[in-house]
């Protein structure tokens, strides 16, 4: 039996309620509702494709002058920044700052699974200054994931470190 791939309410709230509160217009709220997420009555989880569709909607509304890819990258950063505004997020950021970059990155990869039930990651350290991170799924929006990773690098104390998309398979 195949399990439905779901994004949890924590991700929805971090992005659409916390991070985008200052950018939430009636038009964006209505477009999100039409896309499948009604902010007036949040559900415990949403199908993966509903979340990714609503991310594209939000990127289009919040960053209309940018390419879809750049808008999604910035939105990914904002999801992580929004999560950091929650009580749990603040606690996690504090832990990451204490444990250092390497151990923080190892934990970040596992942490992606807290926002959904389908993300799998593999983290490998390649020397002292490079790490490779593999994701099984980026919802056709690799720059969104890139933006999330950039914000996570700040969390673990690797400010200014680069994050680069190496390859897409499938």
Tab-separated table of C-alpha atoms in Angstrom:
chain	number	residue	atom	x	y	z
A	1	UNK	CA	0.000	0.000	0.000
A	2	UNK	CA	1.314	3.426	-0.991
A	3	UNK	CA	1.313	6.109	1.668
A	4	UNK	CA	0.055	9.540	0.557
A	5	UNK	CA	2.863	12.095	0.559
A	6	UNK	CA	1.905	14.900	2.947
A	7	UNK	CA	3.319	18.227	4.107
A	8	UNK	CA	2.518	18.894	7.746
A	9	UNK	CA	0.839	21.923	9.247
A	10	UNK	CA	4.148	23.058	10.793
A	11	UNK	CA	5.519	23.791	7.309
A	12	UNK	CA	2.318	25.519	6.214
A	13	UNK	CA	2.257	27.718	9.311
A	14	UNK	CA	5.983	28.512	9.136
A	15	UNK	CA	5.689	29.785	5.575
A	16	UNK	CA	2.204	31.131	5.020
A	17	UNK	CA	1.326	32.287	8.554
A	18	UNK	CA	4.663	33.290	10.129
A	19	UNK	CA	7.042	34.208	7.307
A	20	UNK	CA	4.548	35.775	4.910
A	21	UNK	CA	2.363	37.569	7.461
A	22	UNK	CA	3.580	40.978	6.255
A	23	UNK	CA	3.043	40.039	2.599
A	24	UNK	CA	-0.339	38.351	3.017
A	25	UNK	CA	-2.810	40.243	0.860
A	26	UNK	CA	-6.463	39.340	0.318
A	27	UNK	CA	-5.502	38.338	-3.237
A	28	UNK	CA	-2.732	35.995	-2.059
A	29	UNK	CA	-4.988	34.526	0.647
A	30	UNK	CA	-7.681	33.806	-1.982
A	31	UNK	CA	-5.209	32.347	-4.490
A	32	UNK	CA	-3.854	30.032	-1.779
A	33	UNK	CA	-7.414	28.972	-0.909
A	34	UNK	CA	-8.074	28.195	-4.581
A	35	UNK	CA	-4.763	26.301	-4.653
A	36	UNK	CA	-5.901	24.102	-1.786
A	37	UNK	CA	-4.763	25.806	1.435
A	38	UNK	CA	-7.377	27.813	3.303
A	39	UNK	CA	-5.505	29.802	5.944
A	40	UNK	CA	-8.768	30.390	7.826
A	41	UNK	CA	-9.071	26.667	8.601
A	42	UNK	CA	-5.710	24.932	8.451
A	43	UNK	CA	-5.675	21.148	8.240
A	44	UNK	CA	-3.139	18.879	10.008
A	45	UNK	CA	-1.531	18.013	6.643
A	46	UNK	CA	-1.786	18.693	2.912
A	47	UNK	CA	-0.912	16.599	-0.136
A	48	UNK	CA	2.623	17.289	-1.380
A	49	UNK	CA	1.387	18.676	-4.700
A	50	UNK	CA	-0.994	21.131	-2.975
A	51	UNK	CA	1.872	22.541	-0.924
A	52	UNK	CA	4.175	22.856	-3.943
A	53	UNK	CA	1.398	24.499	-5.995
A	54	UNK	CA	0.757	27.016	-3.206
A	55	UNK	CA	4.489	27.751	-2.962
A	56	UNK	CA	4.495	28.650	-6.666
A	57	UNK	CA	1.428	30.854	-6.116
A	58	UNK	CA	3.096	32.641	-3.187
A	59	UNK	CA	6.368	33.146	-5.091
A	60	UNK	CA	4.408	34.632	-7.990
A	61	UNK	CA	2.506	37.020	-5.691
A	62	UNK	CA	5.305	38.012	-3.310
A	63	UNK	CA	8.120	38.229	-5.875
A	64	UNK	CA	6.395	39.207	-9.143
A	65	UNK	CA	9.482	40.874	-10.642
A	66	UNK	CA	11.732	37.853	-10.190
A	67	UNK	CA	12.054	34.630	-12.133
A	68	UNK	CA	9.957	31.772	-10.724
A	69	UNK	CA	13.178	30.010	-9.678
A	70	UNK	CA	14.522	33.015	-7.748
A	71	UNK	CA	11.134	33.676	-6.161
A	72	UNK	CA	10.991	30.065	-4.962
A	73	UNK	CA	14.557	30.274	-3.610
A	74	UNK	CA	13.645	33.323	-1.545
A	75	UNK	CA	10.431	31.661	-0.406
A	76	UNK	CA	12.407	28.596	0.757
A	77	UNK	CA	14.605	30.862	2.879
A	78	UNK	CA	11.519	32.471	4.325
A	79	UNK	CA	10.000	29.113	5.303
A	80	UNK	CA	13.044	28.404	7.466
A	81	UNK	CA	13.042	31.965	8.830
A	82	UNK	CA	9.334	31.578	9.656
A	83	UNK	CA	9.993	28.270	11.391
A	84	UNK	CA	12.698	29.984	13.460
A	85	UNK	CA	9.990	32.359	14.763
A	86	UNK	CA	8.054	29.490	16.344
A	87	UNK	CA	8.782	28.343	19.891
A	88	UNK	CA	10.147	24.997	18.692
A	89	UNK	CA	12.131	26.677	15.929
A	90	UNK	CA	13.807	29.097	18.345
A	91	UNK	CA	14.846	26.176	20.552
A	92	UNK	CA	16.251	24.255	17.583
A	93	UNK	CA	18.225	27.265	16.323
A	94	UNK	CA	19.773	27.587	19.792
A	95	UNK	CA	20.828	23.929	19.755
A	96	UNK	CA	22.305	24.230	16.242
A	97	UNK	CA	24.427	27.187	17.290
A	98	UNK	CA	25.804	25.181	20.201
A	99	UNK	CA	26.667	21.976	18.361
A	100	UNK	CA	28.575	23.517	15.436
A	101	UNK	CA	28.423	23.364	11.683
A	102	UNK	CA	29.136	19.685	10.979
A	103	UNK	CA	26.800	18.209	13.590
A	104	UNK	CA	24.244	20.915	12.839
A	105	UNK	CA	24.170	19.997	9.153
A	106	UNK	CA	23.756	16.330	10.010
A	107	UNK	CA	20.738	17.218	12.159
A	108	UNK	CA	19.304	19.644	9.587
A	109	UNK	CA	19.028	16.831	7.087
A	110	UNK	CA	16.994	14.752	9.515
A	111	UNK	CA	14.966	17.817	10.423
A	112	UNK	CA	13.548	18.121	6.926
A	113	UNK	CA	11.488	15.053	7.741
A	114	UNK	CA	9.695	16.980	10.500
A	115	UNK	CA	7.867	19.033	7.877
A	116	UNK	CA	6.548	16.121	5.821
A	117	UNK	CA	6.314	12.336	5.615
A	118	UNK	CA	8.238	11.768	2.373
A	119	UNK	CA	11.566	13.602	2.383
A	120	UNK	CA	14.629	11.416	2.576
A	121	UNK	CA	18.125	12.872	2.715
A	122	UNK	CA	21.699	11.657	2.709
A	123	UNK	CA	24.488	13.793	4.088
A	124	UNK	CA	28.169	13.164	3.424
A	125	UNK	CA	31.101	15.302	4.402
A	126	UNK	CA	33.563	15.666	1.532
A	127	UNK	CA	36.674	17.057	3.172
A	128	UNK	CA	36.590	19.760	5.810
A	129	UNK	CA	34.827	22.492	3.848
A	130	UNK	CA	32.384	20.683	1.567
A	131	UNK	CA	29.317	18.601	2.259
A	132	UNK	CA	27.018	16.823	-0.161
A	133	UNK	CA	23.336	16.582	0.579
A	134	UNK	CA	21.012	14.376	-1.451
A	135	UNK	CA	17.210	14.728	-1.419
A	136	UNK	CA	14.863	12.113	-2.818
A	137	UNK	CA	12.267	14.785	-3.685
A	138	UNK	CA	12.319	18.525	-4.356
A	139	UNK	CA	8.801	18.769	-5.799
A	140	UNK	CA	10.087	20.041	-9.121
A	141	UNK	CA	11.251	23.160	-7.275
A	142	UNK	CA	14.956	22.680	-6.548
A	143	UNK	CA	15.554	26.358	-5.852
A	144	UNK	CA	12.970	26.266	-3.032
A	145	UNK	CA	15.006	23.538	-1.336
A	146	UNK	CA	18.197	25.494	-2.083
A	147	UNK	CA	16.748	28.519	-0.292
A	148	UNK	CA	15.809	26.401	2.717
A	149	UNK	CA	19.363	25.059	2.872
A	150	UNK	CA	20.842	28.562	2.639
A	151	UNK	CA	18.791	29.623	5.654
A	152	UNK	CA	19.779	26.430	7.508
A	153	UNK	CA	23.440	27.233	6.883
A	154	UNK	CA	22.882	30.473	8.777
A	155	UNK	CA	21.256	28.466	11.611
A	156	UNK	CA	24.279	26.233	12.062
A	157	UNK	CA	26.699	29.153	12.049
A	158	UNK	CA	28.009	28.759	8.489
A	159	UNK	CA	26.975	32.269	7.461
A	160	UNK	CA	28.153	33.181	3.982
A	161	UNK	CA	28.696	29.551	3.005
A	162	UNK	CA	27.545	28.719	-0.501
A	163	UNK	CA	24.854	26.240	-1.411
A	164	UNK	CA	24.915	24.922	-4.942
A	165	UNK	CA	22.673	22.629	-6.953
A	166	UNK	CA	24.943	19.939	-8.366
A	167	UNK	CA	22.502	17.754	-10.286
A	168	UNK	CA	18.918	16.696	-10.735
A	169	UNK	CA	17.972	13.087	-11.412
A	170	UNK	CA	14.517	12.318	-12.747
